[in-house]
Structures are given as structure tokens and as C-alpha cells.
Amino acid sequence: GPQYLYGFIHRLDVPSSGLILAAKSYDAHMHMQLQLAAGKIIRDYAILCHGWIHPSLREVGASVYWRVDEQTEAGGQGKASATCLRSSRHIIKKTGAFSFATIRIGTGRRYQIR
């Protein structure tokens, strides 16, 4: 019956982060399944990266190309991707510059956030 139709819904972003989406009730399970099927689930990430992200940079568009047992490449061949970002902090250390940012993946390409 319906009492068994809630719980784990989906493992997001396999194999990078493996976040798990779960529902605590039947109604929540149904709503989340509909959102997932319709592509309405928004995924925001807090990232720390090497280099200086200029505060005016708001979107990165590049082709993402990957194959099993090969390094992921951006640019050139591959599928188009779009990532919105907002840098919020910058750190300069002896080892280099770092940026803290929030990103939202618009296209959902495998390994897009790497």
C-alpha cells in the first residue's frame, strides 16, 4: 500500500557527491518524484576552488567531455554546459589564491563541477 511508497527517492550527482534525496511521508515522496521527473530540483553547491574568481563573473559556459578512464575536459568537443556562480570570498595564501563561491548547475552534465 501507500505506506511503503516513501523513503529514498534518488541519489543525486552520482558518482561525484552522491547526495541522497529522501522523503519522510507519502505526500512528500510523490511531490519530490514529480519535481525530479520534471527537472525542477535545484542544486546549489558551496565550493572552494583554486584561483581568483572575478566578482563580476556570473556564468560559465563550456563544453564538457568525458570518457571512462580518461580525464574530464572542458571546452572543444563535448556537450554544452552552463553554470551560474557568485563568488563571495577570496583568500590569498603563500600557496596561491582561492575563491569561495556558490554555484548552480543549469545543465546537469556529468563531472560538470570539477
Coordinates of N, CA and C in Angstrom, one line a residue:
G1 N 0.8 -1.2 0.0 CA 0.0 0.0 0.0 C 0.8 1.3 0.0
P2 N 0.2 2.4 0.0 CA 0.9 3.7 0.0 C 1.9 3.9 1.2
Q3 N 1.7 3.2 2.3 CA 2.6 3.4 3.5 C 4.0 3.0 3.2
Y4 N 4.2 2.2 2.1 CA 5.5 1.7 1.8 C 6.2 2.5 0.6
L5 N 5.5 3.5 0.1 CA 5.9 4.3 -1.0 C 6.6 5.6 -0.7
Y6 N 7.3 5.6 0.4 CA 8.1 6.8 0.7 C 9.5 6.4 1.2
G7 N 10.4 7.3 1.3 CA 11.7 7.0 1.7 C 12.7 7.5 0.7
F8 N 13.7 6.7 0.3 CA 14.7 7.1 -0.6 C 14.1 7.3 -2.0
I9 N 14.5 8.5 -2.6 CA 13.9 8.8 -3.9 C 15.0 8.7 -5.0
H10 N 16.1 9.3 -4.8 CA 17.2 9.3 -5.8 C 18.5 9.7 -5.2
R11 N 19.5 9.2 -5.8 CA 20.9 9.6 -5.4 C 21.4 10.6 -6.4
L12 N 21.5 11.8 -6.0 CA 21.9 12.9 -6.8 C 23.4 12.9 -7.2
D13 N 23.7 13.4 -8.3 CA 25.1 13.6 -8.7 C 26.0 12.4 -8.6
V14 N 25.5 11.3 -8.9 CA 26.4 10.1 -8.9 C 27.4 10.2 -10.0
P15 N 28.6 10.0 -9.9 CA 29.3 9.5 -8.8 C 30.1 10.6 -8.0
S16 N 29.8 11.9 -8.3 CA 30.7 12.9 -7.7 C 30.4 13.1 -6.2
S17 N 29.2 13.5 -5.8 CA 29.0 13.7 -4.4 C 28.1 12.7 -3.7
G18 N 27.2 12.1 -4.5 CA 26.3 11.1 -4.0 C 25.3 11.5 -3.0
L19 N 24.8 12.8 -3.0 CA 23.8 13.2 -2.1 C 22.6 12.4 -2.3
I20 N 21.9 12.1 -1.2 CA 20.7 11.3 -1.2 C 19.5 12.1 -1.0
L21 N 18.5 12.0 -1.8 CA 17.2 12.7 -1.7 C 16.2 11.7 -1.1
A22 N 15.6 12.0 0.1 CA 14.7 11.1 0.8 C 13.4 11.9 1.2
A23 N 12.3 11.2 1.3 CA 11.1 11.8 1.8 C 10.6 11.1 3.1
K24 N 10.0 11.9 4.0 CA 9.6 11.3 5.3 C 8.1 11.0 5.3
S25 N 7.4 11.3 4.2 CA 6.0 11.0 4.1 C 5.6 10.6 2.7
Y26 N 4.5 10.0 2.5 CA 4.0 9.6 1.2 C 3.8 10.8 0.3
D27 N 3.1 11.9 0.9 CA 2.9 13.1 0.1 C 4.2 13.8 -0.4
A28 N 5.1 13.8 0.5 CA 6.4 14.4 0.2 C 7.1 13.6 -0.9
H29 N 7.0 12.3 -0.8 CA 7.6 11.4 -1.8 C 7.0 11.7 -3.2
M30 N 5.7 11.7 -3.2 CA 5.0 12.0 -4.5 C 5.4 13.3 -5.1
H31 N 5.4 14.4 -4.3 CA 5.8 15.7 -4.8 C 7.3 15.7 -5.3
M32 N 8.1 15.1 -4.5 CA 9.6 15.1 -4.9 C 9.8 14.3 -6.2
Q33 N 9.1 13.2 -6.3 CA 9.2 12.4 -7.6 C 8.7 13.2 -8.8
L34 N 7.7 14.0 -8.6 CA 7.2 14.8 -9.7 C 8.2 15.9 -10.0
Q35 N 8.8 16.5 -9.0 CA 9.8 17.6 -9.3 C 11.0 17.0 -9.9
L36 N 11.5 15.8 -9.5 CA 12.6 15.1 -10.1 C 12.3 14.8 -11.6
A37 N 11.2 14.2 -11.9 CA 10.8 13.8 -13.2 C 10.7 15.1 -14.1
A38 N 10.2 16.2 -13.6 CA 10.1 17.4 -14.4 C 11.3 18.3 -14.4
G39 N 12.4 17.8 -13.8 CA 13.7 18.6 -13.8 C 13.6 19.9 -13.0
K40 N 12.8 19.9 -12.0 CA 12.6 21.1 -11.2 C 13.4 21.2 -9.9
I41 N 14.2 20.2 -9.6 CA 15.0 20.2 -8.4 C 16.2 21.1 -8.7
I42 N 16.4 22.1 -7.8 CA 17.5 23.0 -7.9 C 18.7 22.5 -7.0
R43 N 19.9 22.5 -7.6 CA 21.1 22.0 -6.8 C 22.1 23.2 -6.7
D44 N 22.2 23.7 -5.5 CA 23.2 24.7 -5.2 C 24.3 24.1 -4.5
Y45 N 25.6 24.5 -4.8 CA 26.8 24.0 -4.2 C 27.6 25.1 -3.6
A46 N 28.2 24.9 -2.5 CA 29.2 25.9 -1.9 C 30.6 25.2 -2.3
I47 N 31.4 26.0 -2.9 CA 32.7 25.5 -3.4 C 33.9 26.3 -3.0
L48 N 35.0 25.7 -2.8 CA 36.3 26.4 -2.6 C 37.2 25.9 -3.8
C49 N 37.7 26.9 -4.5 CA 38.5 26.5 -5.7 C 39.8 27.3 -5.8
H50 N 40.7 26.7 -6.5 CA 42.0 27.3 -6.7 C 41.8 28.5 -7.7
G51 N 42.5 29.6 -7.5 CA 42.4 30.7 -8.4 C 41.4 31.8 -7.9
W52 N 41.4 32.9 -8.6 CA 40.6 34.1 -8.3 C 39.4 34.2 -9.2
I53 N 38.2 34.0 -8.7 CA 37.0 34.2 -9.5 C 36.6 35.7 -9.4
H54 N 36.6 36.3 -10.5 CA 36.3 37.8 -10.5 C 34.8 37.9 -10.1
P55 N 34.6 38.9 -9.2 CA 33.2 39.1 -8.7 C 32.2 39.4 -9.8
S56 N 32.6 39.9 -10.9 CA 31.6 40.2 -12.0 C 31.2 38.9 -12.8
L57 N 32.0 37.8 -12.7 CA 31.7 36.6 -13.4 C 30.5 35.9 -12.8
R58 N 29.4 35.8 -13.6 CA 28.2 35.2 -13.2 C 27.8 33.9 -13.8
E59 N 28.4 33.6 -15.0 CA 28.0 32.4 -15.7 C 29.3 31.8 -16.4
V60 N 29.4 30.5 -16.4 CA 30.5 29.8 -17.1 C 29.8 28.9 -18.1
G61 N 30.1 29.0 -19.3 CA 29.5 28.1 -20.4 C 30.7 27.4 -21.1
A62 N 30.7 26.1 -21.1 CA 31.8 25.4 -21.7 C 31.3 24.0 -22.1
S63 N 31.9 23.4 -23.1 CA 31.5 22.0 -23.4 C 32.2 21.1 -22.4
V64 N 31.6 20.1 -22.0 CA 32.2 19.1 -21.0 C 32.3 17.8 -21.8
Y65 N 33.5 17.2 -21.8 CA 33.7 16.0 -22.5 C 34.4 15.0 -21.5
W66 N 33.8 13.8 -21.4 CA 34.4 12.8 -20.5 C 34.2 11.4 -21.1
R67 N 35.1 10.5 -20.8 CA 35.1 9.1 -21.2 C 35.6 8.3 -20.0
V68 N 35.1 7.1 -19.9 CA 35.6 6.2 -18.8 C 37.1 6.1 -18.9
D69 N 37.8 6.2 -17.7 CA 39.2 6.0 -17.6 C 40.0 7.1 -18.3
E70 N 39.4 8.3 -18.6 CA 40.1 9.4 -19.1 C 39.8 10.7 -18.3
Q71 N 40.7 11.6 -18.4 CA 40.5 12.9 -17.6 C 39.3 13.7 -18.3
T72 N 38.5 14.3 -17.4 CA 37.4 15.2 -18.0 C 38.0 16.4 -18.5
E73 N 37.5 16.9 -19.7 CA 38.0 18.1 -20.3 C 36.8 19.1 -20.5
A74 N 37.2 20.4 -20.4 CA 36.2 21.4 -20.7 C 36.7 22.2 -21.9
G75 N 35.7 22.6 -22.7 CA 36.0 23.3 -24.0 C 36.1 22.3 -25.1
G76 N 36.1 22.8 -26.3 CA 36.2 22.0 -27.5 C 35.0 21.1 -27.7
Q77 N 35.3 19.8 -27.9 CA 34.2 18.8 -28.1 C 33.5 18.5 -26.8
G78 N 32.4 17.9 -26.9 CA 31.6 17.6 -25.7 C 30.2 18.2 -25.7
K79 N 29.5 18.1 -24.6 CA 28.1 18.6 -24.5 C 28.2 20.0 -23.9
A80 N 27.4 20.9 -24.4 CA 27.3 22.2 -23.8 C 26.8 22.2 -22.4
S81 N 27.4 23.0 -21.5 CA 27.0 23.1 -20.1 C 26.9 24.6 -19.7
A82 N 26.1 24.8 -18.7 CA 26.0 26.2 -18.1 C 26.0 26.1 -16.6
T83 N 26.9 26.9 -16.0 CA 27.0 27.0 -14.5 C 26.9 28.5 -14.1
C84 N 25.9 28.8 -13.2 CA 25.8 30.1 -12.7 C 26.6 30.1 -11.4
L85 N 27.2 31.3 -11.1 CA 28.1 31.3 -9.9 C 28.1 32.7 -9.3
R86 N 28.4 32.8 -8.1 CA 28.5 34.0 -7.3 C 29.7 33.8 -6.4
S87 N 30.8 34.6 -6.6 CA 31.9 34.5 -5.7 C 31.6 35.4 -4.5
S88 N 32.0 34.9 -3.3 CA 31.7 35.7 -2.1 C 32.9 36.0 -1.3
R89 N 34.0 35.2 -1.4 CA 35.2 35.5 -0.6 C 36.4 35.1 -1.4
H90 N 37.5 35.7 -1.1 CA 38.8 35.4 -1.7 C 39.8 35.3 -0.6
I91 N 40.7 34.4 -0.8 CA 41.8 34.2 0.1 C 43.1 34.1 -0.6
I92 N 44.1 34.8 -0.1 CA 45.5 34.7 -0.7 C 46.4 34.2 0.3
K93 N 47.0 33.1 0.0 CA 48.0 32.4 0.9 C 49.3 32.3 0.1
K94 N 50.3 31.8 0.8 CA 51.6 31.6 0.1 C 51.5 30.6 -1.0
T95 N 50.5 29.6 -0.8 CA 50.4 28.6 -1.8 C 49.5 29.0 -3.0
G96 N 48.9 30.2 -3.0 CA 48.2 30.7 -4.1 C 46.9 31.4 -3.7
A97 N 46.1 31.7 -4.6 CA 44.8 32.4 -4.4 C 43.7 31.3 -4.4
F98 N 42.6 31.6 -3.6 CA 41.5 30.7 -3.6 C 40.2 31.6 -3.6
S99 N 39.2 31.0 -4.1 CA 37.9 31.7 -4.1 C 36.8 30.8 -3.5
F100 N 35.9 31.4 -2.7 CA 34.8 30.7 -2.2 C 33.6 31.2 -3.0
A101 N 32.8 30.3 -3.5 CA 31.6 30.7 -4.3 C 30.5 29.7 -4.1
T102 N 29.3 30.2 -4.6 CA 28.1 29.4 -4.7 C 27.8 29.2 -6.1
I103 N 27.6 27.9 -6.5 CA 27.3 27.6 -7.9 C 25.9 26.9 -8.0
R104 N 25.3 27.1 -9.2 CA 24.1 26.4 -9.5 C 24.3 25.8 -11.0
I105 N 24.2 24.5 -11.1 CA 24.4 23.8 -12.3 C 23.1 23.9 -13.1
G106 N 23.2 24.4 -14.3 CA 22.0 24.6 -15.2 C 21.7 23.4 -16.1
T107 N 22.7 22.7 -16.4 CA 22.5 21.6 -17.4 C 22.7 20.2 -16.9
G108 N 23.4 20.0 -15.8 CA 23.5 18.7 -15.2 C 24.4 17.7 -16.0
R109 N 25.5 18.2 -16.5 CA 26.4 17.3 -17.2 C 27.3 16.6 -16.2
R110 N 27.6 15.3 -16.5 CA 28.4 14.5 -15.6 C 29.8 15.2 -15.5
Y111 N 30.2 15.3 -14.2 CA 31.5 15.9 -13.9 C 31.6 17.4 -14.2
Q112 N 30.5 18.1 -14.3 CA 30.4 19.5 -14.7 C 31.1 20.4 -13.6
I113 N 31.0 20.0 -12.4 CA 31.5 20.9 -11.3 C 33.0 20.7 -11.0
R114 N 33.6 19.8 -11.7 CA 35.0 19.5 -11.4 C 35.9 20.6 -12.0

